């Protein structure tokens, strides 16, 4: 869901989205210089800045969108959108991650599609404030963030065992100083993580990488103080995990996809539940294909995106981790990709439409959309 694409000409987009009764409307014009008064809003920009409610970041085809939200009251949205144009600087945003309050790390590709060697862009309040250059011949990819320890584990290019027997290389960064602390390795590529107690829990894919001492897919724990790794499922997993989260009940919940046809277990979407010691508990099959991401709120309600084997999904499954049952579905998306929960809202990036949908979790439905502009395909999403 990433790559080079049409580059929007809007540097700063300001817009308003109205919702009337149960109908979602995106009819208000996007304006590049002021909040549109044609939708009935007369507040000045200065007044709105003092009323900032949420800040969002979304990566989109090499650049990053920064969204300031001033109101979501009754679906009457007021927001500003700014495009942080990394491609003009010879960079290409790959993934974005929250590493402290209102601070973002962005891994990058080169603007010609090649990996940008060892480069992390640091964003704050919608601006580039630093660039971390890491001495490594491979480019930065995904990031594990440990807020309690103020560390970021930056994963570099996936490497098979013959090239790097110790595993895929990482660099651990001090997120206060934006400095590299030390290297780290993991045998495979992680797909989702969460933190509980003294450990980071990750689901790992090592299919066809040639490691002799780990399974094709497995759950691992990383000790937060020492970075000691323990494989919790030495017999492997019978599915291809795409994401992992830990619910308030202390159990691990993983979702899986069936689009990896070379592995026997990757044939059906499901939720797989484990204890944090690696003990299997149960699995629940889902009736929609190709699970991608899962987020869980403080009440134990999980939200699962489906991509339908590409970018064509339109539904999020609602799953109650207190009862381990599917309790509903939310429709109306277009290629749901990233998700982020803040207060009583679920923000969902729509890869196909250049919009971020806002779900009221009390109503369990979309109450409006934030338009990011033309030629924008948002993927990963962070909210403050």
CSV table of C-alpha atoms in Angstrom, one decimal:
chain,number,residue,atom,x,y,z
A,1,UNK,CA,0.0,0.0,0.0
A,2,UNK,CA,3.0,2.3,-0.5
A,3,UNK,CA,4.8,3.8,-3.4
A,4,UNK,CA,5.1,6.7,-5.7
A,5,UNK,CA,2.0,8.3,-7.0
A,6,UNK,CA,0.3,11.5,-8.0
A,7,UNK,CA,1.6,14.5,-6.0
A,8,UNK,CA,-1.0,16.8,-4.7
A,9,UNK,CA,-0.5,20.5,-5.5
A,10,UNK,CA,-2.2,21.6,-2.2
A,11,UNK,CA,0.5,22.5,0.4
A,12,UNK,CA,-2.0,23.7,3.0
A,13,UNK,CA,-5.6,22.5,2.8
A,14,UNK,CA,-8.3,23.7,5.1
A,15,UNK,CA,-11.7,22.2,5.1
A,16,UNK,CA,-15.0,21.6,6.8
A,17,UNK,CA,-17.1,18.4,6.7
A,18,UNK,CA,-20.8,18.5,7.6
A,19,UNK,CA,-23.0,15.7,8.7
A,20,UNK,CA,-26.8,16.1,8.7
A,21,UNK,CA,-28.7,13.5,10.6
A,22,UNK,CA,-27.5,10.0,9.5
A,23,UNK,CA,-26.2,11.2,6.1
A,24,UNK,CA,-22.4,11.7,5.7
A,25,UNK,CA,-21.6,14.7,3.5
A,26,UNK,CA,-18.2,15.8,2.1
A,27,UNK,CA,-19.7,18.6,0.0
A,28,UNK,CA,-17.9,21.6,1.5
A,29,UNK,CA,-15.2,23.0,-0.7
A,30,UNK,CA,-11.6,22.4,0.3
A,31,UNK,CA,-9.9,25.8,0.5
A,32,UNK,CA,-6.2,26.5,0.5
A,33,UNK,CA,-6.2,29.8,2.4
A,34,UNK,CA,-8.9,29.9,5.0
A,35,UNK,CA,-11.6,27.9,6.8
A,36,UNK,CA,-14.5,27.9,4.4
A,37,UNK,CA,-17.1,30.3,5.5
A,38,UNK,CA,-19.4,28.8,2.8
A,39,UNK,CA,-20.2,26.0,5.2
A,40,UNK,CA,-21.4,28.4,7.9
A,41,UNK,CA,-18.1,28.9,9.9
A,42,UNK,CA,-16.8,32.4,10.6
A,43,UNK,CA,-14.1,31.7,13.2
A,44,UNK,CA,-10.7,33.1,12.4
A,45,UNK,CA,-7.6,31.0,12.2
A,46,UNK,CA,-6.1,32.6,15.3
A,47,UNK,CA,-9.2,31.8,17.4
A,48,UNK,CA,-9.3,28.2,16.2
A,49,UNK,CA,-5.6,27.5,17.0
A,50,UNK,CA,-6.4,28.2,20.6
A,51,UNK,CA,-9.1,25.6,20.5
A,52,UNK,CA,-7.0,22.8,19.0
A,53,UNK,CA,-8.6,19.5,20.0
A,54,UNK,CA,-6.6,16.8,18.2
A,55,UNK,CA,-3.5,16.5,15.9
A,56,UNK,CA,-3.2,13.7,13.4
A,57,UNK,CA,-0.4,12.6,11.1
A,58,UNK,CA,-0.9,10.3,8.1
A,59,UNK,CA,1.7,9.1,5.6
A,60,UNK,CA,0.6,9.4,1.9
A,61,UNK,CA,2.6,8.3,-1.1
A,62,UNK,CA,5.9,9.7,0.2
A,63,UNK,CA,4.7,12.8,2.0
A,64,UNK,CA,3.0,13.2,5.4
A,65,UNK,CA,-0.3,15.0,6.0
A,66,UNK,CA,-0.6,16.9,9.3
A,67,UNK,CA,-4.2,17.6,10.4
A,68,UNK,CA,-5.3,20.0,13.1
A,69,UNK,CA,-8.8,19.3,14.4
A,70,UNK,CA,-10.7,22.0,16.2
A,71,UNK,CA,-14.1,20.5,16.4
A,72,UNK,CA,-16.0,17.2,15.8
A,73,UNK,CA,-19.1,18.4,17.6
A,74,UNK,CA,-22.3,16.8,16.2
A,75,UNK,CA,-20.3,15.8,13.1
A,76,UNK,CA,-19.7,19.4,12.2
A,77,UNK,CA,-15.9,19.2,11.6
A,78,UNK,CA,-13.5,22.1,11.6
A,79,UNK,CA,-9.9,21.2,10.7
A,80,UNK,CA,-6.8,22.3,8.8
A,81,UNK,CA,-4.6,20.1,6.7
A,82,UNK,CA,-0.9,20.7,5.9
A,83,UNK,CA,1.1,18.6,3.5
A,84,UNK,CA,4.7,18.0,4.8
A,85,UNK,CA,6.4,17.6,1.4
A,86,UNK,CA,9.3,15.2,2.1
A,87,UNK,CA,9.7,14.2,-1.6
A,88,UNK,CA,10.8,17.7,-2.5
A,89,UNK,CA,13.6,17.1,0.0
A,90,UNK,CA,14.7,13.9,-1.8
A,91,UNK,CA,12.9,11.7,0.8
A,92,UNK,CA,9.9,9.4,0.6
A,93,UNK,CA,7.9,8.6,3.8
A,94,UNK,CA,7.6,4.9,4.5
A,95,UNK,CA,6.0,4.6,7.9
A,96,UNK,CA,5.2,7.1,10.7
A,97,UNK,CA,5.3,6.4,14.5
A,98,UNK,CA,4.5,8.3,17.6
A,99,UNK,CA,7.5,8.3,19.9
A,100,UNK,CA,6.5,10.9,22.5
A,101,UNK,CA,3.8,13.5,23.0
A,102,UNK,CA,3.4,15.3,19.7
A,103,UNK,CA,6.6,13.8,18.3
A,104,UNK,CA,6.8,11.6,15.2
A,105,UNK,CA,9.5,9.4,13.7
A,106,UNK,CA,9.2,8.8,10.0
A,107,UNK,CA,11.2,6.2,8.2
A,108,UNK,CA,12.1,7.0,4.6
A,109,UNK,CA,12.8,5.7,1.1
A,110,UNK,CA,14.8,7.7,-1.4
A,111,UNK,CA,12.8,9.8,-3.9
A,112,UNK,CA,13.8,7.5,-6.8
A,113,UNK,CA,12.2,4.5,-5.0
A,114,UNK,CA,15.4,3.2,-3.5
A,115,UNK,CA,15.9,2.8,0.2
A,116,UNK,CA,17.1,6.0,1.9
A,117,UNK,CA,20.1,4.8,3.9
A,118,UNK,CA,19.7,5.2,7.6
A,119,UNK,CA,17.4,8.2,7.7
A,120,UNK,CA,14.7,9.0,10.2
A,121,UNK,CA,12.9,12.3,9.9
A,122,UNK,CA,11.6,13.7,13.2
A,123,UNK,CA,8.4,15.7,13.1
A,124,UNK,CA,6.7,17.9,15.7
A,125,UNK,CA,3.7,20.3,15.5
A,126,UNK,CA,3.6,19.6,11.7
A,127,UNK,CA,7.2,20.6,11.1
A,128,UNK,CA,10.5,18.8,10.5
A,129,UNK,CA,12.6,19.4,13.6
A,130,UNK,CA,15.5,16.9,13.1
A,131,UNK,CA,16.9,14.2,10.9
A,132,UNK,CA,18.5,11.2,12.5
A,133,UNK,CA,21.3,9.7,10.2
A,134,UNK,CA,22.1,6.2,11.0
A,135,UNK,CA,25.4,4.5,9.8
A,136,UNK,CA,23.9,1.5,8.0
A,137,UNK,CA,23.9,0.5,4.4
A,138,UNK,CA,20.3,-0.5,4.6
A,139,UNK,CA,17.2,1.7,4.9
A,140,UNK,CA,15.0,2.2,7.9
A,141,UNK,CA,11.6,0.3,7.8
A,142,UNK,CA,9.2,-0.3,10.7
A,143,UNK,CA,9.6,0.9,14.3
A,144,UNK,CA,8.8,-0.5,17.7
A,145,UNK,CA,8.3,2.3,20.3
A,146,UNK,CA,8.7,1.7,24.0
A,147,UNK,CA,7.4,4.9,25.7
A,148,UNK,CA,8.3,3.9,29.2
A,149,UNK,CA,11.9,3.3,28.3
A,150,UNK,CA,12.0,6.2,25.8
A,151,UNK,CA,13.4,3.9,23.1
A,152,UNK,CA,12.6,3.2,19.5
A,153,UNK,CA,13.7,-0.1,17.8
A,154,UNK,CA,14.2,0.8,14.2
A,155,UNK,CA,14.0,-2.2,11.8
A,156,UNK,CA,16.1,-2.2,8.7
A,157,UNK,CA,15.8,-4.2,5.5
A,158,UNK,CA,14.7,-7.8,6.0
A,159,UNK,CA,17.7,-10.1,5.5
A,160,UNK,CA,17.8,-13.9,5.0
A,161,UNK,CA,20.0,-16.0,7.3
A,162,UNK,CA,22.8,-16.4,4.7
A,163,UNK,CA,23.3,-12.7,4.6
A,164,UNK,CA,22.9,-12.0,8.3
A,165,UNK,CA,22.8,-15.1,10.6
A,166,UNK,CA,22.0,-13.0,13.7
A,167,UNK,CA,18.7,-11.7,12.2
A,168,UNK,CA,17.2,-8.6,10.7
A,169,UNK,CA,19.2,-5.6,11.9
A,170,UNK,CA,17.7,-2.9,14.2
A,171,UNK,CA,19.1,0.2,15.8
A,172,UNK,CA,17.8,1.3,19.2
A,173,UNK,CA,17.3,5.0,19.5
A,174,UNK,CA,17.0,7.3,22.5
A,175,UNK,CA,13.8,9.2,21.6
A,176,UNK,CA,14.6,12.1,24.0
A,177,UNK,CA,18.0,12.7,22.5
A,178,UNK,CA,17.3,11.4,19.0
A,179,UNK,CA,20.5,9.4,19.2
A,180,UNK,CA,21.4,5.8,18.4
A,181,UNK,CA,22.2,3.7,21.5
A,182,UNK,CA,23.1,0.3,20.2
A,183,UNK,CA,22.2,-2.4,17.6
A,184,UNK,CA,19.7,-5.2,18.0
A,185,UNK,CA,18.6,-8.2,15.9
A,186,UNK,CA,15.4,-10.2,15.4
A,187,UNK,CA,15.1,-13.4,13.3
A,188,UNK,CA,12.4,-12.4,10.9
A,189,UNK,CA,10.2,-9.4,10.4
A,190,UNK,CA,7.8,-8.2,13.1
A,191,UNK,CA,4.1,-7.6,12.2
A,192,UNK,CA,2.6,-5.8,15.1
A,193,UNK,CA,3.6,-5.4,18.8
A,194,UNK,CA,2.4,-4.4,22.2
A,195,UNK,CA,3.8,-3.8,25.6
A,196,UNK,CA,2.9,-5.4,28.9
A,197,UNK,CA,4.9,-5.3,32.1
A,198,UNK,CA,8.6,-5.8,31.5
A,199,UNK,CA,8.2,-7.1,28.0
A,200,UNK,CA,7.5,-6.1,24.4
A,201,UNK,CA,5.5,-8.8,22.6
A,202,UNK,CA,5.8,-9.2,18.8
A,203,UNK,CA,4.5,-11.5,16.1
A,204,UNK,CA,7.2,-12.4,13.7
A,205,UNK,CA,7.3,-13.7,10.2
A,206,UNK,CA,10.4,-15.7,9.2
A,207,UNK,CA,9.0,-17.6,6.2
A,208,UNK,CA,11.7,-18.6,3.7
A,209,UNK,CA,14.4,-16.7,5.5
A,210,UNK,CA,16.5,-19.7,6.3
A,211,UNK,CA,16.8,-19.5,10.0
A,212,UNK,CA,17.2,-23.0,11.6
A,213,UNK,CA,16.4,-22.2,15.2
A,214,UNK,CA,13.0,-20.3,14.8
A,215,UNK,CA,9.7,-21.3,13.3
A,216,UNK,CA,8.2,-19.8,10.1
A,217,UNK,CA,5.8,-17.6,12.2
A,218,UNK,CA,6.1,-17.1,16.0
A,219,UNK,CA,5.4,-14.9,19.0
A,220,UNK,CA,8.4,-13.5,20.8
A,221,UNK,CA,9.0,-11.5,23.9
A,222,UNK,CA,11.7,-8.8,24.2
A,223,UNK,CA,12.8,-7.9,27.7
A,224,UNK,CA,12.7,-4.1,27.9
A,225,UNK,CA,15.8,-3.6,30.0
A,226,UNK,CA,18.1,-6.1,28.4
A,227,UNK,CA,16.6,-6.8,24.9
A,228,UNK,CA,16.8,-10.5,25.6
A,229,UNK,CA,14.5,-12.4,23.1
A,230,UNK,CA,12.5,-15.4,23.9
A,231,UNK,CA,10.5,-17.4,21.4
A,232,UNK,CA,7.2,-18.1,23.1
A,233,UNK,CA,5.7,-20.4,20.5
A,234,UNK,CA,8.6,-22.7,19.5
A,235,UNK,CA,6.3,-24.9,17.4
A,236,UNK,CA,5.2,-21.9,15.4
A,237,UNK,CA,1.8,-20.6,14.4
A,238,UNK,CA,-0.7,-22.1,12.1
A,239,UNK,CA,-1.5,-18.8,10.5
A,240,UNK,CA,0.2,-15.7,9.0
A,241,UNK,CA,-0.1,-12.9,11.6
A,242,UNK,CA,-0.5,-9.3,10.4
A,243,UNK,CA,-0.9,-7.5,13.7
A,244,UNK,CA,-0.9,-8.0,17.4
A,245,UNK,CA,-2.4,-6.2,20.4
A,246,UNK,CA,-2.8,-7.0,24.1
A,247,UNK,CA,-6.3,-6.4,25.5
A,248,UNK,CA,-7.1,-5.0,29.0
A,249,UNK,CA,-7.7,-8.7,30.1
A,250,UNK,CA,-4.0,-9.3,29.6
A,251,UNK,CA,-4.3,-11.7,26.6
A,252,UNK,CA,-2.6,-11.4,23.2
A,253,UNK,CA,-5.0,-10.9,20.2
A,254,UNK,CA,-3.6,-11.4,16.7
A,255,UNK,CA,-5.3,-11.1,13.3
A,256,UNK,CA,-4.2,-12.9,10.2
A,257,UNK,CA,-4.5,-12.8,6.4
A,258,UNK,CA,-4.8,-15.6,3.8
A,259,UNK,CA,-2.9,-13.8,1.1
A,260,UNK,CA,0.4,-15.7,1.6
A,261,UNK,CA,-0.5,-18.8,-0.4
A,262,UNK,CA,2.9,-20.4,-0.1
A,263,UNK,CA,2.3,-21.2,3.6
A,264,UNK,CA,-0.3,-23.9,4.4
A,265,UNK,CA,-1.7,-22.0,7.4
A,266,UNK,CA,-2.4,-18.8,5.6
A,267,UNK,CA,-5.8,-19.6,4.2
A,268,UNK,CA,-8.4,-17.9,6.4
A,269,UNK,CA,-8.8,-14.7,8.4
A,270,UNK,CA,-9.2,-15.2,12.1
A,271,UNK,CA,-8.5,-13.8,15.5
A,272,UNK,CA,-6.0,-15.9,17.5
A,273,UNK,CA,-5.8,-15.6,21.2
A,274,UNK,CA,-2.8,-16.5,23.4
A,275,UNK,CA,-1.6,-15.9,26.9
A,276,UNK,CA,1.6,-13.9,27.3
A,277,UNK,CA,3.5,-17.1,28.0
A,278,UNK,CA,2.8,-18.3,24.6
A,279,UNK,CA,-0.1,-20.7,25.5
A,280,UNK,CA,-2.7,-21.0,22.8
A,281,UNK,CA,-6.2,-20.3,24.1
A,282,UNK,CA,-8.6,-20.2,21.1
A,283,UNK,CA,-9.3,-18.8,17.6
A,284,UNK,CA,-12.3,-17.2,16.1
A,285,UNK,CA,-12.8,-17.3,12.4
A,286,UNK,CA,-14.0,-14.1,10.7
A,287,UNK,CA,-16.4,-14.0,7.7
A,288,UNK,CA,-14.5,-11.1,6.0
A,289,UNK,CA,-11.2,-11.7,4.1
A,290,UNK,CA,-7.7,-10.4,4.6
A,291,UNK,CA,-7.4,-8.9,8.1
A,292,UNK,CA,-4.8,-6.2,8.3
A,293,UNK,CA,-4.8,-4.2,11.6
A,294,UNK,CA,-6.3,-4.4,15.0
A,295,UNK,CA,-6.7,-1.8,17.7
A,296,UNK,CA,-8.3,-2.3,21.2
A,297,UNK,CA,-9.7,0.4,23.4
A,298,UNK,CA,-9.6,0.6,27.2
A,299,UNK,CA,-13.0,-1.2,27.5
A,300,UNK,CA,-11.7,-4.2,25.5
A,301,UNK,CA,-13.5,-3.5,22.3
A,302,UNK,CA,-11.3,-4.4,19.3
A,303,UNK,CA,-11.6,-3.0,15.7
A,304,UNK,CA,-10.2,-5.0,12.8
A,305,UNK,CA,-9.7,-3.7,9.3
A,306,UNK,CA,-10.2,-5.9,6.2
A,307,UNK,CA,-8.5,-5.2,2.8
A,308,UNK,CA,-10.2,-7.9,0.6
A,309,UNK,CA,-6.9,-9.0,-0.8
A,310,UNK,CA,-5.9,-5.5,-1.8
A,311,UNK,CA,-7.2,-2.0,-1.2
A,312,UNK,CA,-10.9,-2.7,-1.8
A,313,UNK,CA,-12.2,-3.3,1.7
A,314,UNK,CA,-15.1,-1.3,3.1
A,315,UNK,CA,-15.7,-2.8,6.5
A,316,UNK,CA,-14.3,-2.9,10.1
A,317,UNK,CA,-15.2,-5.8,12.3
A,318,UNK,CA,-16.0,-5.0,15.9
A,319,UNK,CA,-14.8,-7.7,18.3
A,320,UNK,CA,-15.4,-7.8,22.1
A,321,UNK,CA,-12.3,-9.2,23.9
A,322,UNK,CA,-14.3,-9.6,27.1
A,323,UNK,CA,-16.5,-12.2,25.5
A,324,UNK,CA,-14.3,-13.1,22.5
A,325,UNK,CA,-17.2,-12.6,20.1
A,326,UNK,CA,-17.8,-10.5,17.0
A,327,UNK,CA,-20.4,-7.9,18.0
A,328,UNK,CA,-20.8,-5.9,14.9
A,329,UNK,CA,-19.4,-4.3,11.7
A,330,UNK,CA,-18.9,-0.7,10.7
A,331,UNK,CA,-19.2,-0.1,6.9
A,332,UNK,CA,-18.5,2.9,4.7
A,333,UNK,CA,-14.7,2.8,4.3
A,334,UNK,CA,-12.6,2.6,1.1
A,335,UNK,CA,-9.5,0.6,1.7
A,336,UNK,CA,-9.2,1.1,5.5
A,337,UNK,CA,-5.6,1.1,6.4
A,338,UNK,CA,-4.4,2.9,9.6
A,339,UNK,CA,-6.4,3.2,12.7
A,340,UNK,CA,-6.0,5.3,15.9
A,341,UNK,CA,-8.3,5.7,18.9
A,342,UNK,CA,-8.5,8.9,20.9
A,343,UNK,CA,-11.2,9.5,23.5
A,344,UNK,CA,-14.4,8.2,22.0
A,345,UNK,CA,-13.3,8.4,18.4
A,346,UNK,CA,-11.8,5.9,16.0
A,347,UNK,CA,-9.8,7.6,13.2
A,348,UNK,CA,-9.4,5.4,10.1
A,349,UNK,CA,-7.4,6.3,7.0
A,350,UNK,CA,-9.0,5.4,3.7
A,351,UNK,CA,-6.3,4.5,1.2
A,352,UNK,CA,-8.5,4.9,-1.9
A,353,UNK,CA,-10.2,8.2,-1.3
A,354,UNK,CA,-7.7,10.4,0.5
A,355,UNK,CA,-10.0,10.8,3.5
A,356,UNK,CA,-9.8,10.0,7.2
A,357,UNK,CA,-13.1,8.7,8.5
A,358,UNK,CA,-14.1,9.5,12.1
A,359,UNK,CA,-16.1,6.8,13.9
A,360,UNK,CA,-18.1,7.7,17.1
A,361,UNK,CA,-17.5,4.6,19.2
A,362,UNK,CA,-20.7,5.1,21.2
A,363,UNK,CA,-22.7,5.0,18.0
A,364,UNK,CA,-20.4,2.6,16.2
A,365,UNK,CA,-20.7,4.4,12.9
A,366,UNK,CA,-18.9,7.0,10.8
A,367,UNK,CA,-20.0,10.5,11.7
A,368,UNK,CA,-17.9,12.3,9.0
A,369,UNK,CA,-14.8,12.4,6.9
A,370,UNK,CA,-11.7,14.6,6.8
A,371,UNK,CA,-10.6,15.3,3.3
A,372,UNK,CA,-6.8,15.4,2.8
A,373,UNK,CA,-6.8,16.7,-0.8
A,374,UNK,CA,-6.4,15.3,-4.3
A,375,UNK,CA,-4.0,12.5,-5.1
A,376,UNK,CA,-3.5,11.6,-1.5
A,377,UNK,CA,-3.5,8.0,-0.3
A,378,UNK,CA,-3.2,7.9,3.5
A,379,UNK,CA,-1.9,4.7,5.2
A,380,UNK,CA,-0.4,4.7,8.7
A,381,UNK,CA,-2.1,7.1,11.1
A,382,UNK,CA,-1.1,8.7,14.4
A,383,UNK,CA,-3.3,10.9,16.7
A,384,UNK,CA,-2.5,13.2,19.6
